[in-house]
Amino acid sequence: MRGRRSGLATFAQKVEAAIPALRRYARALTRDADTADDLVQDTLVRALRSEHLFQGEEVRSWLYTILTNLNRNRLRSLARRPSLSSIEDNDAPDASGPEAGSRDIERALATLAEDQRQALLLVVLEGLSYREVAEVQGIPIGTVMSRLARARMQIKGYLDGERPALRRVK
Amino acid sequence: MIERMSPVSEDELHAFIDGQLPTDRREAVASWLAENPEQAAMVAAWRAQAEAIRTRYGAVADEPVPERLQIENVLRMTGAVSRKWLAMAAAAATVAFLVGGTAGWFARGASAAAPSGFETLTADAVEAHKLYVVEVRHPVEVPGSERAHMTQWLTKRLGYEQRIPDLQAIGLKLVGGRLLPGPKGAAAFYMYEGPSGERFTIYCSKATAPETALRFKQGQQVSAFYWVDDKVAYVVSGPADRDKLETISKAVWEQVDKAGVRKS
């Protein structure tokens, strides 16, 4: 009983330590501060409730996995609705961002397919290894590499001025 | 993009800028890039993207964590805190609590044996009582002056109608109430204050048992009367004076019964 309790404390502490990074990932993933924090909240609640399901790999990777899945579910349920929330809506609150360059990268990220965006952000922003990204996304490393490659080419194309019509959130 | 027979693979170029290339390949990739300006430009562009992403979002991790995402608040939402109370109770219980052998007062034809979940619930209620009655500045979330709002809010959150007992007749003023985690969803917690500042609380939560007799739990500092009626558990906690607590519990019992808190 005592051991289990101290286990809970350690687990909660590990979860707590990951909160700032989770917020960062969620913000970049959704590009909307409120949606991002909602996702983080759902992730934390789910993680703490299902501690017994945690299999001892890294807590941080597990949290990224939960958040990634919750966001995928969120996008699916958005897609089922008749009126879509568009990329433009997501951009609006950040229109006063510090510099134009940062808005460009934000718009470029918005043009990516969700899987590619996840892979790129987990590597570039969160510093996960390719192996960890493969675990989070539940795919082989080779697929991580191709998602990463496609994401980078897409962003480059966008920033070089191809600027395709903005994709609707899918 | 990269020729088939190239000595450097595209995966290696990604690993190069992501810092995931094995040490022994770094130099080879760097010198290959020096001889292949087109590929070098592409890699530089990728690197610039990564920088732009980190510049745009990196600072989010340095922002103060909003209150609703702070771990104590999330734990409270998950009910983990109520487990913590239980642990505290378990430590204190064996010493401080003598489970009253005193039989219920009005055994309303209900079964005598208290379900195990009910002991848990009572322990939670008493722990909540101990935790919040000592609070000077923040004993409640909603003050007693906003009774109508509180009734509406807690009714919505608990999912069944709340009628907050009026105990003015026996000299108790409503301090206010708060939402707490209960064993089966949300619980409501109301606090009252007597003329000399003594505080009593009512804890109200969904119970597993349909009905029980009224029971008394004697503690050293805090005692409680508790019962379940129509699947709702009530725990009235207060200073260990049994007579006073009995009067209050009876008033509460009569009001929730008559007012039909759960029968509306």
Short mmCIF file of C-alpha atoms in Angstrom, two decimals:
data_model
loop_
_atom_site.label_atom_id
_atom_site.label_comp_id
_atom_site.label_asym_id
_atom_site.label_seq_id
_atom_site.Cartn_x
_atom_site.Cartn_y
_atom_site.Cartn_z
CA MET A 1 0.00 0.00 0.00
CA ARG A 2 2.72 2.40 1.01
CA GLY A 3 4.87 1.43 -1.96
CA ARG A 4 2.01 1.94 -4.35
CA ARG A 5 1.30 5.33 -2.88
CA SER A 6 4.86 6.55 -3.26
CA GLY A 7 4.67 5.12 -6.80
CA LEU A 8 1.70 7.35 -7.42
CA ALA A 9 3.59 10.38 -6.15
CA THR A 10 6.51 9.69 -8.45
CA PHE A 11 4.21 9.13 -11.39
CA ALA A 12 2.34 12.37 -10.70
CA GLN A 13 5.64 14.19 -10.38
CA LYS A 14 6.80 12.88 -13.73
CA VAL A 15 3.52 13.93 -15.27
CA GLU A 16 3.84 17.36 -13.69
CA ALA A 17 7.35 17.80 -15.06
CA ALA A 18 6.05 17.20 -18.59
CA ILE A 19 3.24 19.78 -18.51
CA PRO A 20 5.17 22.74 -19.99
CA ALA A 21 6.42 20.64 -22.90
CA LEU A 22 2.96 19.17 -23.50
CA ARG A 23 1.52 22.67 -23.70
CA ARG A 24 4.18 23.64 -26.22
CA TYR A 25 3.50 20.60 -28.40
CA ALA A 26 -0.26 21.07 -28.19
CA ARG A 27 0.00 24.76 -29.07
CA ALA A 28 2.02 24.02 -32.18
CA LEU A 29 -0.19 21.09 -33.09
CA THR A 30 -3.47 23.03 -32.84
CA ARG A 31 -2.18 26.61 -33.25
CA ASP A 32 -4.86 27.73 -30.80
CA ALA A 33 -4.06 28.39 -27.15
CA ASP A 34 -7.42 27.36 -25.67
CA THR A 35 -7.82 24.24 -27.76
CA ALA A 36 -4.25 23.32 -26.86
CA ASP A 37 -4.77 23.67 -23.12
CA ASP A 38 -8.04 21.72 -23.34
CA LEU A 39 -6.09 18.93 -24.99
CA VAL A 40 -3.41 19.04 -22.32
CA GLN A 41 -6.04 18.94 -19.59
CA ASP A 42 -7.74 15.90 -21.16
CA THR A 43 -4.35 14.26 -21.56
CA LEU A 44 -3.41 14.78 -17.92
CA VAL A 45 -6.74 13.57 -16.60
CA ARG A 46 -6.59 10.48 -18.77
CA ALA A 47 -2.99 9.73 -17.83
CA LEU A 48 -3.56 10.10 -14.10
CA ARG A 49 -6.70 8.01 -14.22
CA SER A 50 -5.08 5.21 -16.12
CA GLU A 51 -1.76 5.05 -14.34
CA HIS A 52 -2.37 1.33 -13.94
CA LEU A 53 -2.20 0.98 -17.73
CA PHE A 54 1.18 2.62 -17.90
CA GLN A 55 3.70 -0.01 -18.90
CA GLY A 56 6.87 1.51 -17.56
CA GLU A 57 8.32 3.02 -20.69
CA GLU A 58 8.92 6.74 -20.49
CA VAL A 59 6.07 8.74 -18.94
CA ARG A 60 6.82 11.64 -21.25
CA SER A 61 6.45 9.56 -24.44
CA TRP A 62 3.26 8.07 -23.10
CA LEU A 63 1.82 11.57 -22.53
CA TYR A 64 2.74 12.60 -26.07
CA THR A 65 0.99 9.47 -27.31
CA ILE A 66 -2.20 10.27 -25.43
CA LEU A 67 -2.20 13.88 -26.56
CA THR A 68 -1.52 12.91 -30.17
CA ASN A 69 -4.40 10.43 -30.15
CA LEU A 70 -6.80 12.85 -28.47
CA ASN A 71 -6.03 15.47 -31.07
CA ARG A 72 -6.56 12.99 -33.86
CA ASN A 73 -9.95 12.13 -32.36
CA ARG A 74 -10.76 15.81 -32.03
CA LEU A 75 -9.99 16.44 -35.70
CA ARG A 76 -12.06 13.44 -36.73
CA SER A 77 -15.06 14.65 -34.82
CA LEU A 78 -14.58 18.13 -36.26
CA ALA A 79 -14.52 16.62 -39.71
CA ARG A 80 -17.82 14.86 -39.06
CA ARG A 81 -19.51 18.15 -38.34
CA PRO A 82 -21.13 19.89 -41.26
CA SER A 83 -19.45 23.24 -40.62
CA LEU A 84 -15.71 22.91 -40.47
CA SER A 85 -13.43 24.98 -38.38
CA SER A 86 -11.04 26.33 -40.95
CA ILE A 87 -7.37 27.03 -40.83
CA GLU A 88 -8.14 30.71 -41.22
CA ASP A 89 -10.06 30.63 -37.96
CA ASN A 90 -7.11 29.10 -36.21
CA ASP A 91 -4.85 31.77 -37.61
CA ALA A 92 -6.98 34.69 -36.61
CA PRO A 93 -6.03 34.99 -32.92
CA ASP A 94 -2.36 35.02 -33.79
CA ALA A 95 -2.60 37.63 -36.49
CA SER A 96 -0.75 40.04 -34.20
CA GLY A 97 2.16 37.66 -33.74
CA PRO A 98 5.62 39.10 -33.14
CA GLU A 99 6.85 38.88 -36.70
CA ALA A 100 5.65 37.95 -40.12
CA GLY A 101 8.15 35.08 -40.28
CA SER A 102 6.54 33.36 -37.34
CA ARG A 103 3.15 33.63 -39.02
CA ASP A 104 4.61 32.13 -42.14
CA ILE A 105 5.83 29.04 -40.33
CA GLU A 106 2.49 28.81 -38.59
CA ARG A 107 0.62 28.89 -41.89
CA ALA A 108 3.07 26.45 -43.37
CA LEU A 109 2.44 24.03 -40.51
CA ALA A 110 -1.27 24.42 -41.09
CA THR A 111 -0.90 23.11 -44.63
CA LEU A 112 0.55 19.79 -43.44
CA ALA A 113 -1.39 16.59 -43.04
CA GLU A 114 -1.89 15.88 -39.33
CA ASP A 115 0.42 12.82 -39.29
CA GLN A 116 3.23 14.80 -40.87
CA ARG A 117 2.74 17.73 -38.53
CA GLN A 118 2.89 15.41 -35.50
CA ALA A 119 6.11 13.78 -36.69
CA LEU A 120 7.83 17.05 -37.51
CA LEU A 121 6.86 18.75 -34.23
CA LEU A 122 7.80 15.77 -32.08
CA VAL A 123 11.27 15.74 -33.66
CA VAL A 124 11.97 19.43 -34.09
CA LEU A 125 10.14 21.03 -31.17
CA GLU A 126 10.05 18.23 -28.60
CA GLY A 127 13.39 16.64 -29.40
CA LEU A 128 12.10 13.07 -29.50
CA SER A 129 14.23 10.42 -31.16
CA TYR A 130 12.88 8.85 -34.34
CA ARG A 131 12.30 5.66 -32.36
CA GLU A 132 10.20 7.52 -29.80
CA VAL A 133 8.18 9.18 -32.54
CA ALA A 134 7.56 5.75 -34.06
CA GLU A 135 6.20 4.59 -30.69
CA VAL A 136 4.04 7.66 -30.23
CA GLN A 137 2.55 7.34 -33.70
CA GLY A 138 2.43 3.56 -33.60
CA ILE A 139 4.28 3.13 -36.91
CA PRO A 140 7.67 1.80 -38.12
CA ILE A 141 10.64 4.17 -38.13
CA GLY A 142 10.70 4.11 -41.93
CA THR A 143 7.25 5.71 -41.95
CA VAL A 144 8.43 8.36 -39.49
CA MET A 145 11.22 9.23 -41.91
CA SER A 146 8.91 9.53 -44.88
CA ARG A 147 6.45 11.67 -42.92
CA LEU A 148 9.28 13.90 -41.84
CA ALA A 149 10.58 14.16 -45.41
CA ARG A 150 7.16 15.01 -46.81
CA ALA A 151 6.54 17.58 -44.08
CA ARG A 152 9.83 19.31 -44.79
CA MET A 153 9.33 19.38 -48.54
CA GLN A 154 5.81 20.68 -48.13
CA ILE A 155 6.89 23.50 -45.82
CA LYS A 156 9.77 24.40 -48.08
CA GLY A 157 7.45 24.54 -51.05
CA TYR A 158 5.02 26.71 -49.13
CA LEU A 159 7.68 29.13 -47.92
CA ASP A 160 9.29 29.28 -51.37
CA GLY A 161 6.09 30.75 -52.64
CA GLU A 162 4.05 27.87 -53.94
CA ARG A 163 1.50 28.70 -51.22
CA PRO A 164 -1.30 26.39 -52.18
CA ALA A 165 -4.84 27.24 -51.17
CA LEU A 166 -5.10 26.55 -47.46
CA ARG A 167 -6.24 23.08 -46.65
CA ARG A 168 -9.31 22.64 -44.61
CA VAL A 169 -8.74 20.90 -41.28
CA LYS A 170 -9.05 17.23 -41.92
CA MET B 1 15.85 13.79 -54.89
CA ILE B 2 19.02 11.96 -53.98
CA GLU B 3 20.59 9.57 -56.44
CA ARG B 4 20.29 5.92 -55.70
CA MET B 5 23.98 5.32 -55.47
CA SER B 6 24.63 8.39 -53.37
CA PRO B 7 26.96 7.71 -50.46
CA VAL B 8 24.56 9.64 -48.22
CA SER B 9 20.89 8.74 -47.84
CA GLU B 10 18.09 11.24 -47.42
CA ASP B 11 17.33 9.74 -44.00
CA GLU B 12 20.87 10.60 -43.01
CA LEU B 13 20.35 14.20 -44.02
CA HIS B 14 17.35 14.42 -41.71
CA ALA B 15 19.25 12.73 -38.92
CA PHE B 16 22.12 15.16 -39.55
CA ILE B 17 20.07 18.26 -38.79
CA ASP B 18 18.02 16.57 -36.08
CA GLY B 19 21.15 15.61 -34.16
CA GLN B 20 20.32 11.93 -34.53
CA LEU B 21 23.12 10.86 -36.83
CA PRO B 22 25.66 8.48 -35.31
CA THR B 23 28.90 10.33 -34.55
CA ASP B 24 30.95 8.32 -37.02
CA ARG B 25 28.76 9.45 -39.95
CA ARG B 26 28.68 13.17 -39.19
CA GLU B 27 31.89 14.09 -40.87
CA ALA B 28 31.10 12.05 -43.98
CA VAL B 29 27.72 13.75 -44.38
CA ALA B 30 29.19 17.20 -43.75
CA SER B 31 31.88 16.79 -46.38
CA TRP B 32 29.40 15.29 -48.87
CA LEU B 33 27.18 18.36 -48.38
CA ALA B 34 30.16 20.62 -48.99
CA GLU B 35 30.46 19.08 -52.44
CA ASN B 36 26.73 19.08 -53.20
CA PRO B 37 25.50 22.66 -52.93
CA GLU B 38 21.98 21.85 -54.09
CA GLN B 39 21.49 19.32 -51.30
CA ALA B 40 23.25 21.64 -48.88
CA ALA B 41 20.74 24.39 -49.68
CA MET B 42 17.88 22.01 -49.04
CA VAL B 43 19.32 20.93 -45.73
CA ALA B 44 19.85 24.58 -44.78
CA ALA B 45 16.19 25.27 -45.56
CA TRP B 46 15.10 22.36 -43.35
CA ARG B 47 17.27 23.65 -40.58
CA ALA B 48 15.76 27.13 -40.94
CA GLN B 49 12.26 25.62 -40.70
CA ALA B 50 13.18 23.88 -37.48
CA GLU B 51 14.56 27.12 -36.10
CA ALA B 52 11.42 29.01 -37.09
CA ILE B 53 9.23 26.40 -35.37
CA ARG B 54 11.29 26.58 -32.19
CA THR B 55 11.27 30.38 -32.30
CA ARG B 56 7.53 30.47 -32.77
CA TYR B 57 6.52 27.90 -30.12
CA GLY B 58 9.51 27.29 -27.87
CA ALA B 59 8.54 29.97 -25.36
CA VAL B 60 5.19 28.29 -24.63
CA ALA B 61 7.06 25.93 -22.31
CA ASP B 62 8.32 28.91 -20.29
CA GLU B 63 4.86 30.35 -19.71
CA PRO B 64 3.45 29.83 -16.24
CA VAL B 65 1.20 26.77 -16.25
CA PRO B 66 -2.45 27.91 -16.05
CA GLU B 67 -4.26 27.07 -12.86
CA ARG B 68 -6.51 24.43 -14.40
CA LEU B 69 -3.46 22.50 -15.63
CA GLN B 70 -1.61 22.54 -12.34
CA ILE B 71 -1.12 19.03 -11.11
CA GLU B 72 -3.03 19.44 -7.81
CA ASN B 73 -6.07 20.64 -9.70
CA VAL B 74 -5.87 17.87 -12.24
CA LEU B 75 -5.46 15.33 -9.46
CA ARG B 76 -8.53 16.74 -7.79
CA MET B 77 -10.44 16.25 -11.01
CA THR B 78 -9.37 12.65 -11.27
CA GLY B 79 -10.38 11.88 -7.72
CA ALA B 80 -6.83 10.99 -6.79
CA VAL B 81 -7.00 13.53 -3.99
CA SER B 82 -9.92 11.74 -2.49
CA ARG B 83 -7.77 8.62 -2.42
CA LYS B 84 -5.19 10.70 -0.61
CA TRP B 85 -7.74 11.70 1.98
CA LEU B 86 -8.50 8.07 2.38
CA ALA B 87 -4.86 7.36 3.05
CA MET B 88 -4.77 10.12 5.61
CA ALA B 89 -7.92 8.75 7.10
CA ALA B 90 -6.48 5.25 7.14
CA ALA B 91 -3.47 6.52 9.04
CA ALA B 92 -5.55 8.54 11.42
CA ALA B 93 -8.59 6.34 11.51
CA THR B 94 -7.32 3.46 13.55
CA VAL B 95 -6.19 5.85 16.25
CA ALA B 96 -8.60 8.72 16.16
CA PHE B 97 -11.79 7.06 15.05
CA LEU B 98 -13.78 4.74 17.11
CA VAL B 99 -16.46 3.57 14.83
CA GLY B 100 -19.54 4.14 16.92
CA GLY B 101 -21.21 0.96 17.88
CA THR B 102 -24.15 3.13 18.65
CA ALA B 103 -27.01 1.97 16.56
CA GLY B 104 -28.82 4.34 14.25
CA TRP B 105 -31.45 6.53 15.66
CA PHE B 106 -34.31 6.01 13.42
CA ALA B 107 -33.71 2.72 11.75
CA ARG B 108 -36.04 3.29 8.88
CA GLY B 109 -36.39 -0.34 8.08
CA ALA B 110 -33.14 -0.18 6.17
CA SER B 111 -30.46 -2.80 6.35
CA ALA B 112 -28.16 -2.53 9.33
CA ALA B 113 -24.92 -3.38 7.60
CA ALA B 114 -23.18 -0.39 6.08
CA PRO B 115 -21.78 -1.10 2.63
CA SER B 116 -18.02 -0.81 2.46
CA GLY B 117 -18.14 2.05 -0.02
CA PHE B 118 -20.11 3.96 2.51
CA GLU B 119 -17.31 3.89 5.08
CA THR B 120 -15.04 5.29 2.40
CA LEU B 121 -17.46 8.03 1.62
CA THR B 122 -17.81 8.97 5.27
CA ALA B 123 -14.05 9.04 5.68
CA ASP B 124 -13.81 11.33 2.64
CA ALA B 125 -16.48 13.60 4.07
CA VAL B 126 -14.80 13.84 7.45
CA GLU B 127 -11.44 14.51 5.83
CA ALA B 128 -12.99 17.24 3.73
CA HIS B 129 -14.51 18.65 6.88
CA LYS B 130 -11.14 18.71 8.65
CA LEU B 131 -9.44 20.19 5.62
CA TYR B 132 -11.85 23.04 5.02
CA VAL B 133 -13.24 24.11 8.38
CA VAL B 134 -9.85 25.47 9.40
CA GLU B 135 -9.74 27.69 6.31
CA VAL B 136 -10.17 31.32 7.22
CA ARG B 137 -10.04 32.95 3.81
CA HIS B 138 -11.18 30.22 1.42
CA PRO B 139 -13.42 27.79 3.26
CA VAL B 140 -15.84 27.58 0.32
CA GLU B 141 -15.96 28.16 -3.41
CA VAL B 142 -19.34 29.87 -3.46
CA PRO B 143 -20.40 32.02 -0.50
CA GLY B 144 -23.69 31.39 1.29
CA SER B 145 -24.96 34.75 0.07
CA GLU B 146 -25.22 33.20 -3.40
CA ARG B 147 -27.44 30.34 -2.39
CA ALA B 148 -29.56 30.40 -5.55
CA HIS B 149 -26.55 30.35 -7.84
CA MET B 150 -24.90 27.61 -5.79
CA THR B 151 -28.04 25.48 -5.85
CA GLN B 152 -28.23 25.78 -9.61
CA TRP B 153 -24.53 25.09 -10.12
CA LEU B 154 -24.31 22.06 -7.85
CA THR B 155 -27.57 20.63 -9.14
CA LYS B 156 -26.08 20.79 -12.61
CA ARG B 157 -22.76 19.32 -11.59
CA LEU B 158 -24.15 16.51 -9.43
CA GLY B 159 -26.94 15.70 -11.80
CA TYR B 160 -29.71 15.63 -9.20
CA GLU B 161 -31.55 18.39 -7.46
CA GLN B 162 -29.85 20.08 -4.57
CA ARG B 163 -31.76 21.87 -1.89
CA ILE B 164 -29.41 23.42 0.55
CA PRO B 165 -30.76 23.03 4.10
CA ASP B 166 -31.65 26.22 5.94
CA LEU B 167 -30.42 25.84 9.51
CA GLN B 168 -31.07 29.39 10.73
CA ALA B 169 -33.73 28.03 13.06
CA ILE B 170 -31.08 26.19 15.03
CA GLY B 171 -28.64 29.09 14.89
CA LEU B 172 -26.45 28.08 11.95
CA LYS B 173 -25.56 30.41 9.10
CA LEU B 174 -24.65 29.02 5.68
CA VAL B 175 -21.00 29.84 4.97
CA GLY B 176 -21.20 28.43 1.47
CA GLY B 177 -20.35 25.36 -0.51
CA ARG B 178 -17.96 23.69 -2.89
CA LEU B 179 -17.72 20.87 -5.35
CA LEU B 180 -15.64 17.86 -4.36
CA PRO B 181 -14.79 14.53 -5.96
CA GLY B 182 -16.92 11.73 -4.59
CA PRO B 183 -16.65 7.98 -4.99
CA LYS B 184 -19.33 8.05 -7.67
CA GLY B 185 -18.87 11.35 -9.44
CA ALA B 186 -19.15 14.81 -7.99
CA ALA B 187 -20.07 15.53 -4.39
CA ALA B 188 -21.48 18.70 -2.85
CA PHE B 189 -20.06 20.09 0.35
CA TYR B 190 -21.85 22.72 2.42
CA MET B 191 -20.50 24.57 5.42
CA TYR B 192 -22.39 26.19 8.26
CA GLU B 193 -21.23 28.32 11.12
CA GLY B 194 -22.65 28.73 14.63
CA PRO B 195 -22.72 31.91 16.70
CA SER B 196 -19.37 31.20 18.33
CA GLY B 197 -17.69 30.24 15.07
CA GLU B 198 -18.00 26.45 15.34
CA ARG B 199 -18.39 24.92 11.91
CA PHE B 200 -20.46 22.02 10.63
CA THR B 201 -20.44 20.52 7.17
CA ILE B 202 -22.76 18.46 5.03
CA TYR B 203 -21.30 16.19 2.38
CA CYS B 204 -23.70 14.92 -0.22
CA SER B 205 -22.88 12.33 -2.85
CA LYS B 206 -24.33 9.50 -4.90
CA ALA B 207 -24.12 6.24 -2.96
CA THR B 208 -24.08 2.62 -4.00
CA ALA B 209 -26.58 1.54 -1.37
CA PRO B 210 -30.18 2.58 -1.92
CA GLU B 211 -30.80 3.30 1.74
CA THR B 212 -29.30 2.89 5.20
CA ALA B 213 -30.19 3.73 8.74
CA LEU B 214 -28.70 6.78 10.33
CA ARG B 215 -25.36 6.06 11.94
CA PHE B 216 -23.03 7.88 14.21
CA LYS B 217 -19.26 7.93 14.03
CA GLN B 218 -17.48 9.27 17.09
CA GLY B 219 -14.06 10.86 16.63
CA GLN B 220 -11.81 12.72 19.00
CA GLN B 221 -12.29 16.10 17.42
CA VAL B 222 -14.74 15.44 14.66
CA SER B 223 -17.78 13.23 14.72
CA ALA B 224 -20.27 12.50 12.01
CA PHE B 225 -23.80 11.33 11.42
CA TYR B 226 -24.33 9.63 8.12
CA TRP B 227 -27.04 7.98 6.16
CA VAL B 228 -28.17 7.11 2.68
CA ASP B 229 -31.59 7.94 1.43
CA ASP B 230 -32.80 7.27 -2.07
CA LYS B 231 -29.26 6.54 -3.31
CA VAL B 232 -27.88 9.80 -1.99
CA ALA B 233 -25.46 9.72 0.93
CA TYR B 234 -25.35 12.49 3.50
CA VAL B 235 -22.59 12.99 6.02
CA VAL B 236 -22.99 15.69 8.65
CA SER B 237 -19.69 16.39 10.39
CA GLY B 238 -18.87 18.70 13.24
CA PRO B 239 -17.22 19.08 16.62
CA ALA B 240 -17.45 15.91 18.65
CA ASP B 241 -20.44 17.00 20.72
CA ARG B 242 -22.95 14.33 19.90
CA ASP B 243 -26.07 16.09 21.10
CA LYS B 244 -25.52 19.21 19.03
CA LEU B 245 -24.60 17.16 15.98
CA GLU B 246 -27.66 15.04 16.44
CA THR B 247 -29.90 18.10 16.46
CA ILE B 248 -28.31 19.38 13.26
CA SER B 249 -28.41 16.02 11.52
CA LYS B 250 -32.02 15.62 12.40
CA ALA B 251 -32.80 19.07 10.98
CA VAL B 252 -30.92 18.25 7.80
CA TRP B 253 -32.56 14.87 7.53
CA GLU B 254 -36.01 16.36 7.91
CA GLN B 255 -35.35 19.08 5.38
CA VAL B 256 -33.89 16.92 2.67
CA ASP B 257 -36.69 14.45 3.26
CA LYS B 258 -39.48 16.99 3.25
CA ALA B 259 -38.01 19.18 0.59
CA GLY B 260 -37.55 16.10 -1.51
CA VAL B 261 -34.00 16.81 -2.52
CA ARG B 262 -33.89 13.56 -4.38
CA LYS B 263 -37.54 12.95 -5.00
CA SER B 264 -38.46 16.05 -6.92
#
